[in-house]
XYZ file of C-alpha atoms in Angstrom:
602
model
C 32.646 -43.630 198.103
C 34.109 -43.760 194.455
C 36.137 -41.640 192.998
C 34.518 -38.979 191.401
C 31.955 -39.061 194.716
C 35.606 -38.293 196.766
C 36.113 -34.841 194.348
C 32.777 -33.783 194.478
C 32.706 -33.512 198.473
C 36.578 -31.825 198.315
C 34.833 -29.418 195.768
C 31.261 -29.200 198.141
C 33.726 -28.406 201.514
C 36.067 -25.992 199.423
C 38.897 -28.405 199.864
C 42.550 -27.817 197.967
C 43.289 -30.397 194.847
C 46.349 -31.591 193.774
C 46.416 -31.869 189.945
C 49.895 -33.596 188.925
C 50.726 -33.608 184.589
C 54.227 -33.942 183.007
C 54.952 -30.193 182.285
C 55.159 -27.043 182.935
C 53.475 -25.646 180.086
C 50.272 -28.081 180.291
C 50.335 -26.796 184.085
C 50.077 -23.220 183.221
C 47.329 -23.685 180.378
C 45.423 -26.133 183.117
C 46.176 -23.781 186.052
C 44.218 -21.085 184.173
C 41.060 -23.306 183.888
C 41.174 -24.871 186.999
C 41.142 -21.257 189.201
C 42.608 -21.304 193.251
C 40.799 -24.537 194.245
C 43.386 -26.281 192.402
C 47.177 -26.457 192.955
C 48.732 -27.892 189.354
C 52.204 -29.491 189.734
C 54.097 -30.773 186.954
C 56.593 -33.531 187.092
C 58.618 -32.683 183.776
C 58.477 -36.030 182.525
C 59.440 -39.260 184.110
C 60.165 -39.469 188.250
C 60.621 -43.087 188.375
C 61.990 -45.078 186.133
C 64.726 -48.124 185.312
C 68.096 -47.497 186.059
C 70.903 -46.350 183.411
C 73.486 -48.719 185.026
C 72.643 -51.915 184.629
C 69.693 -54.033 183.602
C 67.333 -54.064 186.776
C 65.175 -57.053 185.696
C 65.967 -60.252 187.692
C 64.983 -62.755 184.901
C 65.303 -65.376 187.418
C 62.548 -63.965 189.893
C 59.272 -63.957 187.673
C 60.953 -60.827 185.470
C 61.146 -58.510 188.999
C 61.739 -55.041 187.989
C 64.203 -53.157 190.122
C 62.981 -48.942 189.084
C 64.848 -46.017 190.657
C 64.230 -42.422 191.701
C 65.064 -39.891 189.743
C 67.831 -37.603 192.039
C 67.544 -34.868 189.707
C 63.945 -34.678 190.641
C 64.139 -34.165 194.573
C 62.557 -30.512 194.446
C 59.701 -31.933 192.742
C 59.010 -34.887 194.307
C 59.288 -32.961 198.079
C 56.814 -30.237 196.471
C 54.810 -33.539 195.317
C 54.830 -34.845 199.093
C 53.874 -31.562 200.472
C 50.988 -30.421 198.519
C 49.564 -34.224 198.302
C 49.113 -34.285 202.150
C 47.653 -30.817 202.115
C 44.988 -31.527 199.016
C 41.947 -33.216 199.644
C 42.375 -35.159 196.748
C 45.308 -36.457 193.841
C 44.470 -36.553 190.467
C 47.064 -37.620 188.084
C 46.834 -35.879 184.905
C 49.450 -37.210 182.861
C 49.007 -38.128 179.152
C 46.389 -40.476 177.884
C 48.364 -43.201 176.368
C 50.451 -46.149 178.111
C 53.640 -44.001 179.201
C 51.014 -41.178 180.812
C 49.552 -44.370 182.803
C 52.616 -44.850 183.937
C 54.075 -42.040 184.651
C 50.694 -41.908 186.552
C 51.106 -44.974 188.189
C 55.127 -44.215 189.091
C 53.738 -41.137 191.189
C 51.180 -43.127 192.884
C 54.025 -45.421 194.451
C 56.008 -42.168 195.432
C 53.070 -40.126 196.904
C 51.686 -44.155 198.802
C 55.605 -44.991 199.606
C 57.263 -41.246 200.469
C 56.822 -38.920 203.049
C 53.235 -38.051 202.487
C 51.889 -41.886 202.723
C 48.652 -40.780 200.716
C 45.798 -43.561 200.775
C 44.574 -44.904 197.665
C 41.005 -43.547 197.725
C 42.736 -39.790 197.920
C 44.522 -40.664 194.622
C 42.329 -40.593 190.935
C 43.509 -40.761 187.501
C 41.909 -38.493 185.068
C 42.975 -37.826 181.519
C 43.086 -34.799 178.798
C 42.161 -35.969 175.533
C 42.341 -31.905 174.797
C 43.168 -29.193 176.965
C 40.140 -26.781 176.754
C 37.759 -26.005 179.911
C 34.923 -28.164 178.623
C 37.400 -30.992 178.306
C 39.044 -30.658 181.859
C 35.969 -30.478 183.373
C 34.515 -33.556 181.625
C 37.484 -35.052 182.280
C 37.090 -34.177 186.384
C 33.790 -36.030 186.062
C 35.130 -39.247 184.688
C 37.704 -39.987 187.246
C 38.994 -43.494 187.309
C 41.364 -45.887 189.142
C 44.948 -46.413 187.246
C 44.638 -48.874 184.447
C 46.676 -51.363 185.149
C 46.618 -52.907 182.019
C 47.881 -50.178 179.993
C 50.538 -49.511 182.535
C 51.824 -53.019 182.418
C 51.700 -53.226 178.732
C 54.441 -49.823 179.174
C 55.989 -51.924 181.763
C 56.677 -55.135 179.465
C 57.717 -52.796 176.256
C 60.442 -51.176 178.922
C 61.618 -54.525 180.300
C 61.833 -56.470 176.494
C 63.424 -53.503 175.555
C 65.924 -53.437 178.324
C 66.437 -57.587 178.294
C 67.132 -57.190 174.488
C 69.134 -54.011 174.967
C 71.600 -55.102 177.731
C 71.550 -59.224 176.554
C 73.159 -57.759 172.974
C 75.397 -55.116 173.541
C 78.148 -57.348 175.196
C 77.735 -59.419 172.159
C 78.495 -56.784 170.012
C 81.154 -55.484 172.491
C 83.315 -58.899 171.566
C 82.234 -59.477 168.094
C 81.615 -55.757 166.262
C 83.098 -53.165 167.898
C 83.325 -51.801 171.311
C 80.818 -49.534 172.771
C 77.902 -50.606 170.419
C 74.532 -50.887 171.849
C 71.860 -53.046 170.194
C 67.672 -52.318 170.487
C 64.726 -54.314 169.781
C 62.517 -52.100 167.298
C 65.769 -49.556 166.376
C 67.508 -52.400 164.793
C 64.735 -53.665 162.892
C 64.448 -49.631 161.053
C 68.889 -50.601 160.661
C 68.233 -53.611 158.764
C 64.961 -52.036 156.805
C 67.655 -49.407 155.380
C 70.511 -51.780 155.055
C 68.210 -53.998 152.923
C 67.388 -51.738 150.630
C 71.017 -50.259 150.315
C 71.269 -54.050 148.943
C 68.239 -53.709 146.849
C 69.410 -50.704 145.383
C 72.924 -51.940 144.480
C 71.734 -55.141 143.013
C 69.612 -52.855 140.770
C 70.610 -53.194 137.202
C 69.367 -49.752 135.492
C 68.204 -49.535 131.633
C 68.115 -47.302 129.492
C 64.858 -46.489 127.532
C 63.079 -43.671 125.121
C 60.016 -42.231 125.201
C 57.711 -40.816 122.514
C 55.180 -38.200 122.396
C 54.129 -35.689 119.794
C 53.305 -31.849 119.632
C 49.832 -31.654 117.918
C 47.527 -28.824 116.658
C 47.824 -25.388 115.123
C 47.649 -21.908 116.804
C 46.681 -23.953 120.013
C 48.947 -26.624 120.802
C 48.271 -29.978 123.416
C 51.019 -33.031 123.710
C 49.882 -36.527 123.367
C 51.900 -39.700 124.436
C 52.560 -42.578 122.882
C 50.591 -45.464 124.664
C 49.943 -48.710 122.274
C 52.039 -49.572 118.797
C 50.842 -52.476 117.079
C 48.351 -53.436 119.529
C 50.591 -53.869 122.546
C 51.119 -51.007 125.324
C 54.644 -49.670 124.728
C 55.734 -49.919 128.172
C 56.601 -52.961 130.113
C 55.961 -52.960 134.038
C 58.681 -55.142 136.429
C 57.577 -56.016 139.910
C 60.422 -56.627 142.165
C 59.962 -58.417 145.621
C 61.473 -56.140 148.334
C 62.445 -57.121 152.023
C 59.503 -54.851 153.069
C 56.887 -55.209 150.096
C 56.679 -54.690 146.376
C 58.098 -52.326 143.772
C 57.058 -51.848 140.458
C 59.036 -49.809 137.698
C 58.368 -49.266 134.015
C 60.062 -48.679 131.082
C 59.769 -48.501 127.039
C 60.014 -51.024 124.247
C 62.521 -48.533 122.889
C 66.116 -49.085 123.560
C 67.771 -46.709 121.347
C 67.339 -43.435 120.100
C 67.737 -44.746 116.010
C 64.733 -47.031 117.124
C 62.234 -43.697 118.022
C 63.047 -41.460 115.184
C 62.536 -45.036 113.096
C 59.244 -45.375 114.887
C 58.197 -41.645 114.535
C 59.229 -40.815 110.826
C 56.369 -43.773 110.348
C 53.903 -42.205 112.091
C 53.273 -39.419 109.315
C 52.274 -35.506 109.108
C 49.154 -36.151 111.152
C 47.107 -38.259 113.354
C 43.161 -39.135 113.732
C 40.644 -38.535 116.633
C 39.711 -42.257 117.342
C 38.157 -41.901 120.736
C 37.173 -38.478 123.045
C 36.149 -39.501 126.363
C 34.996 -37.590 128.773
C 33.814 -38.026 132.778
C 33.047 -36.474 135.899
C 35.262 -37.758 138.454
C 35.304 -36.564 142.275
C 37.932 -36.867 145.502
C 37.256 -36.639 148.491
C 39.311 -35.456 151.705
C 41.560 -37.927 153.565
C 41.463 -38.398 156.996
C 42.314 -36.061 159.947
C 45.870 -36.570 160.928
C 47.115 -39.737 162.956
C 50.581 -39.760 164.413
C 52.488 -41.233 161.726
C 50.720 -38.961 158.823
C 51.321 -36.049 160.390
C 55.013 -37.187 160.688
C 55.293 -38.106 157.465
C 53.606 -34.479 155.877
C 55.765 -32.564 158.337
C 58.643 -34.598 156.448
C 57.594 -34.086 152.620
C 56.516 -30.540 152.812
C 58.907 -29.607 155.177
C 61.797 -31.543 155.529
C 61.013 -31.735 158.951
C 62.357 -34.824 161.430
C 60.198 -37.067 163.299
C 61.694 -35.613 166.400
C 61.168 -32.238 165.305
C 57.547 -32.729 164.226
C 56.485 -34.118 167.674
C 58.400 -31.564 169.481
C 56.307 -28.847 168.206
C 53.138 -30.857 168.345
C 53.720 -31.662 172.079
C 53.877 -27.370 172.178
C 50.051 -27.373 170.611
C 49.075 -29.854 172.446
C 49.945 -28.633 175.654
C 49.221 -24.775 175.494
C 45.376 -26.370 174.827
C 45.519 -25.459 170.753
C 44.863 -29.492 169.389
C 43.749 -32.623 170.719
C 46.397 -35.447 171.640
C 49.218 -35.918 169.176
C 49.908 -39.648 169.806
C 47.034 -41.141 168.662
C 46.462 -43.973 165.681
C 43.030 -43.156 164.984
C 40.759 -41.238 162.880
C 38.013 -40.675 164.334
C 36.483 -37.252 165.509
C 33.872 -36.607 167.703
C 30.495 -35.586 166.811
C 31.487 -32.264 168.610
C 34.025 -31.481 166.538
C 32.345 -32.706 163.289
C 29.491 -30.386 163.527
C 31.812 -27.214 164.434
C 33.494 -27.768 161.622
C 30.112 -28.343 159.039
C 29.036 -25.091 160.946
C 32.401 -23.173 160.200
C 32.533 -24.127 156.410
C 28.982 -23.001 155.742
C 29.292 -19.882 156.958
C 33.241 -19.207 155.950
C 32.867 -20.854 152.563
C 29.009 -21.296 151.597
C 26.664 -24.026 152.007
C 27.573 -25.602 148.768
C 31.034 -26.432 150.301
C 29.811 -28.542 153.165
C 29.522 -32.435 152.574
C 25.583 -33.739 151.878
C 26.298 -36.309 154.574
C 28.777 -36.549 157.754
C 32.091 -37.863 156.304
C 32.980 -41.069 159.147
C 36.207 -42.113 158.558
C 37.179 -46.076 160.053
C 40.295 -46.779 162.031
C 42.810 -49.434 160.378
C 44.895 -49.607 163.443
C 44.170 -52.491 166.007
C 45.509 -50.066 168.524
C 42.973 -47.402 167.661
C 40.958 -48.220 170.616
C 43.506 -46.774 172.978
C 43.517 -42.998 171.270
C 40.165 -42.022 170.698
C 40.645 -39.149 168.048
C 42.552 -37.861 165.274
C 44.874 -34.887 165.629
C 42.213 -31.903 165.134
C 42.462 -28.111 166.422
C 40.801 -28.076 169.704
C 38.870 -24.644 168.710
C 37.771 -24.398 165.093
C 37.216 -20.481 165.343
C 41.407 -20.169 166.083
C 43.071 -20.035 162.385
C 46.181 -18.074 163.845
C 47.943 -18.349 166.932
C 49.243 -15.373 169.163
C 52.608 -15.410 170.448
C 53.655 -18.885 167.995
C 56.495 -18.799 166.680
C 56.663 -20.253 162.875
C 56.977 -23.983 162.902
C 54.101 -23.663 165.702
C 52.425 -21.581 163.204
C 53.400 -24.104 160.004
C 52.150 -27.300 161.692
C 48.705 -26.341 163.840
C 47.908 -24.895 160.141
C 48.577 -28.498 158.407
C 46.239 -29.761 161.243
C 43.577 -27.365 160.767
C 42.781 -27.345 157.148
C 43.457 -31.373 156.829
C 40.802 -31.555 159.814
C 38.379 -29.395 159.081
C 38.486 -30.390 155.269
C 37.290 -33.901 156.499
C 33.326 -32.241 156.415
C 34.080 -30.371 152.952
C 32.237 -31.338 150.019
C 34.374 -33.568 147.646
C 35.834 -31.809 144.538
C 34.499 -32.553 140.843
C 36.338 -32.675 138.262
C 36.074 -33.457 134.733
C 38.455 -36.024 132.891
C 38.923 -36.223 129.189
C 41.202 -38.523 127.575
C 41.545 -38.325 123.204
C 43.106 -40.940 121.554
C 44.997 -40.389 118.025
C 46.089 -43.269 115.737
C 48.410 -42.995 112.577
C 49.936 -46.185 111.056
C 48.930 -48.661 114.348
C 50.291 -46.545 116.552
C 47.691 -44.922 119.302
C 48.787 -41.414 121.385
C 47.102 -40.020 124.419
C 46.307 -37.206 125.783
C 44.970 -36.686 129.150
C 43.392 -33.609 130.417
C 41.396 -32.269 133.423
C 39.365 -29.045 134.329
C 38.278 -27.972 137.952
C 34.097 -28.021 138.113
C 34.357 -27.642 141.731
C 37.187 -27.383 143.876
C 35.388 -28.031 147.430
C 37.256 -29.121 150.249
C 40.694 -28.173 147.856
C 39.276 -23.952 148.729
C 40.166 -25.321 152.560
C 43.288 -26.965 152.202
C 44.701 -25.073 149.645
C 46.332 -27.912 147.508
C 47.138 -26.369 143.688
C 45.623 -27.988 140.835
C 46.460 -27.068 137.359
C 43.983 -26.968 134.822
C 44.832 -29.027 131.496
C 42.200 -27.780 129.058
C 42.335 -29.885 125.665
C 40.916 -28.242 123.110
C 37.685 -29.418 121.379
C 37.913 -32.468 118.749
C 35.347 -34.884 116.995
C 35.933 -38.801 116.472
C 37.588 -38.786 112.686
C 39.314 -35.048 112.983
C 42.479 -34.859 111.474
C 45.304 -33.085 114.135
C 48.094 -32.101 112.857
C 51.953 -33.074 114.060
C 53.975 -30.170 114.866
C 56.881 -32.039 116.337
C 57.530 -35.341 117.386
C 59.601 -35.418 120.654
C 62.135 -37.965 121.905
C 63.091 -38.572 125.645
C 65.494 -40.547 126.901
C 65.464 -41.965 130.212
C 66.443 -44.540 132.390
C 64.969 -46.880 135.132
C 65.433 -46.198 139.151
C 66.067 -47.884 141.474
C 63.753 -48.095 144.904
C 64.397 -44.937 146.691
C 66.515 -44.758 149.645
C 64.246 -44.320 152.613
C 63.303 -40.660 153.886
C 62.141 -40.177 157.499
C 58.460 -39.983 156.273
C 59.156 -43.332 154.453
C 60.690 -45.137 156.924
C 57.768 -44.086 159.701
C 55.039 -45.359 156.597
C 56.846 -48.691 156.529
C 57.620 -49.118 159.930
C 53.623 -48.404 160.245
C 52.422 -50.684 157.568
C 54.753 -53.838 158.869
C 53.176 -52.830 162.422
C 56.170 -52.080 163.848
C 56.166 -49.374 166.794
C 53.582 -47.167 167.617
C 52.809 -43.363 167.407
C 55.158 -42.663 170.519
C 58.333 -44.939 169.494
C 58.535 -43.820 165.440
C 60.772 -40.528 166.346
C 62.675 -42.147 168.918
C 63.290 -44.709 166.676
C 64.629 -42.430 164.332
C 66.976 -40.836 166.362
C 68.841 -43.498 168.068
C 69.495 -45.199 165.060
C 71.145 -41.510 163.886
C 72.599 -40.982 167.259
C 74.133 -44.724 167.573
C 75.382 -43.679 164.064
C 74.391 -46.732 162.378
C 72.589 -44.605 159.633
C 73.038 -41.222 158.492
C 71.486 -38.780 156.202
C 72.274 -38.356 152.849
C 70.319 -35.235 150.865
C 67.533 -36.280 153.219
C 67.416 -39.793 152.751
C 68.707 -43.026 155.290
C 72.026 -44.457 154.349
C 73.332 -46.984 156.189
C 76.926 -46.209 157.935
C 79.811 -48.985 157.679
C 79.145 -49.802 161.150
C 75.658 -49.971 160.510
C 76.224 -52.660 157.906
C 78.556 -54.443 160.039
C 76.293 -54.481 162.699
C 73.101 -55.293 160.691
C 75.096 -58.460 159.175
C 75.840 -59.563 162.667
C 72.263 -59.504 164.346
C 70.752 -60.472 161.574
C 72.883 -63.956 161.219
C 72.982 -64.697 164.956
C 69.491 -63.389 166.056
C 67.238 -63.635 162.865
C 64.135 -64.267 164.416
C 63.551 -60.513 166.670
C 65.164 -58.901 163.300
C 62.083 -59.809 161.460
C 59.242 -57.759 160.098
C 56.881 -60.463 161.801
C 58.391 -61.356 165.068
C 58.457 -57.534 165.438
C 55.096 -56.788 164.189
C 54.411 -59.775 166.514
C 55.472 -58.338 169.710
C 53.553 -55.306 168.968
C 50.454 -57.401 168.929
C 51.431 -59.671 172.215
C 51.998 -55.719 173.782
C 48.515 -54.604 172.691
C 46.922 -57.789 173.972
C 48.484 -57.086 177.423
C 46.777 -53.322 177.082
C 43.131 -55.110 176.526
C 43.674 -56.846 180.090
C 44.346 -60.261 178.003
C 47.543 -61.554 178.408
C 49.964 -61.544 181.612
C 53.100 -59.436 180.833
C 54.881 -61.786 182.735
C 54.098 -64.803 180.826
C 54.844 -62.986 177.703
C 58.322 -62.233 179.072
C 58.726 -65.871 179.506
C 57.768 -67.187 176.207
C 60.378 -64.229 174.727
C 62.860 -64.918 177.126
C 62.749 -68.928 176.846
C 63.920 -68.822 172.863
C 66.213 -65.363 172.958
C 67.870 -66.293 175.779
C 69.286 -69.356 174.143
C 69.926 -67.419 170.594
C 72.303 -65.273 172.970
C 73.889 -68.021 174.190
C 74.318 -69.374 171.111
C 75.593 -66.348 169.533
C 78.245 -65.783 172.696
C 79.762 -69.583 171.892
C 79.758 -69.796 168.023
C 79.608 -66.444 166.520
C 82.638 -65.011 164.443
C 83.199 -61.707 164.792
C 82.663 -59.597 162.226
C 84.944 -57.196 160.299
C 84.029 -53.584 160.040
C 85.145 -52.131 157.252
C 86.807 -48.480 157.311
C 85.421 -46.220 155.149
C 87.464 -45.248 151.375
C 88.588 -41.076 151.637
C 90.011 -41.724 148.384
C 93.667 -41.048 150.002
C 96.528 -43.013 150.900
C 97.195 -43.821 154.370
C 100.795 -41.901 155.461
C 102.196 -44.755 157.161
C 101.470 -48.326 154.754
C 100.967 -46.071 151.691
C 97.825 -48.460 151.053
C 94.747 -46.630 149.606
C-alpha cells in the first residue's frame, strides 16, 4: 500500500491525522481547512539539529554527524509522540525547500526513535507550495516518501558550514583577535564590501562641465550638448571590479573658462537637423523571486533582508501568497488565467496581454521552487487585520504579479537634434500612448512633450547653462546590492541572503553607513587575514562552486560525502598551513579624533 493509498483508508475508516509544519500560525490557517479529522501540530522551527558546543562532525569517520535534541522543545516533541501513536497516519508538512525536508526528515527520526516508535509506512511527506484549501488538498493527494536528496544536500551545506566555521575561528582566535568567528558564504559578502572600500579609495575623482542650452520662445524645452566637432563630448571609463565591471563618464570639459569659450561660439540660435520620432513599448518584469523581492523591499523601503522575509514568512503562512523562497519565475497556468480574467474585467480588455506572457527561469536551482512569489487569491487587494508592512509588501507582490498578464505600455520617443557652428544638442522627449500594465503597478511616468519643429527651423537660445560636476566612485554596497551580487556570482540561495546579511552585521565586521555596507576595522583585519591564508573558499568561484557541487547533491547526483572529502582533502591542509606560518595580523583601533589621556598620542 503506498502512501497516498495509506491516507485514503485513514480518511475511508474516519481515522485521526497527524499533520506536523514549523509554526503556529501555518497550523492555525491549515487547521481551519483541514476540519476535526485532522490534529495540526507545529514544531516552531527546528527540533533536531547540530550542537552549539562543539563541531559534531567526526571528519575521521566518513564525515559522521553527531545532531542533538532540542531541550527547549520537550513539550512539543512529547505532544509529537502522543498524537503520532494516536493518528492513523504522519504527514510532515514542513516547507518545500531543502531545510523543510529536513526539518521533515529530523521529525521522522524522533517520531521512528522516541516513545511513539511510528513505522515508516504511517509517516508521508507532503508539501504547501500555497496555503489555500485547493492547494492542501492537492497537496494530500500527492503524498511522497522524504527526499533524501534534498535533505542531504541541507545536510552537507550544515556540515561545510560547520567544518569551515569551527576549523577557522581558532585561527583567528591566535592571529586576529579573540572571540572572532569565521563562515563560509558570510565571509565571502566581508571581502565583497572590503573590496570595494579599496575600489572606492583608489578612485581618483575629476572634475568635469556640462553644457546644455534653454531653447524656444513662450514655450521653452532644454537640449544637451552631445557631439562638438564630430566626436561625442563625453568619454566613458570601464573599470574592472573584484565582482564585475563599472563604467563612469565624464566631459571633454575641464574648466568652467573652457564652456563659456565653447558656448559664446555656439551663437543666438541653433537649427533643426534631425526630428525623430518612434513607438517604443515595455513590457512587465517578472513576478517576484526571493532575491527581487529583497532587493525592492530595500530600494523603496529601506527595508533589511531580514526584515523583508520576516513579513513575507507572515503572508505566506496565514495562506495570503505562495512560497517566499523560491528562485523561479514561473506561474502556473492557474494563476495566469485568474489574473488575465481579473484585468479584463477591473481594467478593460484592452489592458490584458494578446498572448500569455511565459517568463524563463535563469537560476539552475529553479527546479527546486516551482513558482514565483504571487498572491495566492487574486480577488484579495487588502488584507483584514495586517498591520502596515504586511499591508506594504503583499501589495508589491500583487501588482508586480498580476502585471505579468498586462498589456505592455506604448510609448512614443522623439529625439531633435540642433547644430550651430559643429556643435550638435539633443533633446529627448517621451509621451504616454498607453500606459497598460503601468495602470496596475502604479509606477509614475512623466510626460516630456517637445514641442513641434521641422528639419531647417531656426530655435532660438534663451540661455546657455553650465554644470559642473564631478565623477563617482562605485557605490558602497546597499543590502539590495549586495543580495544582486551575491545572486549574480551564484553565491547563496534565496534562504541564506538575509542570514548572510545579518551575521556579518551581528559579528560586526560591517556596519551601516546612511544605508550602505562599510566595512568595520575588524572587518578589514579579518578580511586581510582569510583572504591571504585561505584564498581559494574566499573566492567568487570556489563559492559559486560549492553552490553548484550542493545543487548537484539535490538532483540525486553526487554523494555528499564524497563532496566533503574532496573539500576537506585541500582546506584541511590550508588550515594547517595557516596554524604553522601565518603572522598575525594587526587590528587597527579606530581614529575619535582625540588624544588618548594616558600616552597623549592621537
Amino acid at each position: 500500500m503506498d502512501k497516498n493509498e495509506t491516507i485514503q483508508v485513514c480518511q475511508k475508516n474516519k481515522m485521526k491525522k497527524l499533520l506536523v509544519v514549523e509554526s503556529p500560525t501555518k497550523a492555525r490557517t491549515i487547521g481551519r481547512y483541514l476540519g476535526k479529522d485532522y490534529k495540526v501540530v507545529a514544531t516552531v522551527g527546528h527540533i533536531r539539529d547540530l550542537p552549539k558546543n562543539k563541531m559534531a562532525v567526526d571528519m575521521d569517520k566518513n564525515f559522521e554527524v553527531e545532531y542533538q535534541i532540542d531541550s527547549k522543545k520537550k513539550k512539543v516533541i512529547d505532544e509529537l509522540n502522543k498524537s503520532a501513536k494516536e493518528a492513523g497516519m504522519v504527514l510532515l508538512a514542513s516547507d518545500p525547500d531543502r531545510e523543510g525536508e529536513a526539518i521533515s526528515w529530523h521529525v521522522k527520526w524522533i517520531l521512528q526513535n522516541g516513545k511513539s516508535k511510528i513505522k515508516d509506512e504511517k509517516i508521508s511527506r507532503v508539501v504547501f507550495h500555497e496555503i489555500t484549501k485547493e492547494a492542501i488538498e492537492r497537496a494530500l493527494m500527492e503524498a511522497r516518501e522524504i527526499d533524501m536528496d534534498l535533505v542531504n544536500a541541507q545536510q552537507a551545506r550544515r556540515v561545510l558550514d560547520r567544518v569551515v566555521g569551527y576549523s577557522l575561528s581558532p585561527i583567528l582566535w591566535k592571529k586576529v583577535r579573540r572571540g572572532l568567528s569565521g563562515g563560509r558564504v558570510q565571509s565571502v559578502a566581508v571581502r565583497l564590501i572590503c573590496e570595494r572600500e579599496k575600489e572606492i579609495e583608489a578612485f581618483k575623482k575629476e572634475k568635469f562641465w556640462t553644457v546644455s542650452a534653454l531653447l524656444g520662445g513662450k514655450e521653452t524645452f532644454t537640449a544637451q550638448l552631445a557631439k562638438w566637432q564630430g566626436k561625442s563630448v563625453f568619454i566613458n571609463t570601464k573599470l574592472k571590479l573584484f565582482d564585475g565591471d563599472y563604467t563612469y563618464s565624464k566631459s571633454v570639459f575641464k574648466t568652467e573658462a573652457e564652456v563659456k569659450k565653447f558656448g559664446q561660439s555656439v551663437g543666438e540660435e541653433l537649427t533643426v537637423e534631425k526630428v525623430a520620432g518612434r513607438e517604443v513599448s515595455r513590457a512587465p518584469v517578472p513576478a517576484f523571486t526571493t532575491s527581487k523581492l529583497q532587493q525592492a523591499a530595500a530600494r523603496r523601503m529601506g527595508w533589511s533582508g531580514k526584515q523583508t522575509m520576516s513579513v513575507a514568512q507572515k503572508l505566506y503562512e496565514k495562506g495570503l501568497i505562495s512560497y517566499h523562497r523560491t528562485d523561479s519565475v514561473y506561474l502556473s497556468d492557474k494563476a495566469i488565467n485568474e489574473f488575465r480574467k481579473y484585468i479584463g474585467r477591473e481594467y478593460g480588455q484592452e489592458y490584458v496581454a494578446d498572448k500569455v506572457r511565459v517568463y524563463k527561469n535563469k537560476s539552475k536551482n529553479a527546479q527546486e521552487a516551482h513558482e514565483a512569489i504571487r498572491p495566492t487569491n487574486v480577488e484579495v487587494k487588502t488584507i483584514e487585520g495586517a498591520d502596515s508592512r504586511e499591508m506594504k509588501l503583499y501589495e508589491m507582490i500583487w501588482k508586480r504579479a498580476v502585471a505579468t498578464q498586462a498589456a505592455a505600455a506604448r510609448m512614443k520617443n522623439t529625439t531633435i537634434d540642433l547644430t550651430a557652428n559643429k556643435a550638435l544638442f539633443q533633446s529627448k522627449g517621451v509621451r504616454m500612448l498607453f500606459p497598460g500594465f503601468l495602470k496596475i503597478t502604479g509606477e509614475k511616468h512623466e510626460d516630456q512633450i517637445l514641442p513641434e519643429l521641422r528639419e531647417g527651423e531656426k530655435v532660438k537660445v534663451k540661455k546657455m547653462e553650465y554644470q559642473e560636476s564631478e565623477t563617482n566612485p562605485m557605490p558602497r554596497y546597499t543590502d539590495a546590492s549586495l543580495v544582486s551580487s551575491l545572486e549574480k556570482q551564484g553565491i547563496g540561495r534565496p534562504s541564506t541572503y538575509a542570514p548572510i546579511i545579518s551575521t556579518i552585521i551581528l559579528r560586526q565586521y560591517v556596519e551601516r553607513d546612511e544605508g550602505k555596507f562599510k566595512p568595520t576595522v575588524l572587518g578589514v583585519a579579518t578580511n586581510e587575514f582569510l583572504v591571504k591564508n585561505f584564498e581559494d573558499i574566499l573566492s567568487l568561484p570556489f563559492t559559486a562552486g560549492m553552490e553548484e557541487d550542493l545543487d548537484e547533491i539535490a538532483l540525486g547526483k553526487w554523494d555528499w560525502r564524497q563532496m566533503m572529502k574532496k573539500f576537506w582533502k585541500g582546506f584541511a591542509a590550508e588550515v594547517k598551513m595557516a596554524e604553522k606560518n601565518s603572522t598575525r595580523v594587526k587590528v587597527e583601533t579606530e581614529k575619535l579624533g582625540e588624544k588618548c589621556p594616558e600616552c597623549k598620542e592621537g
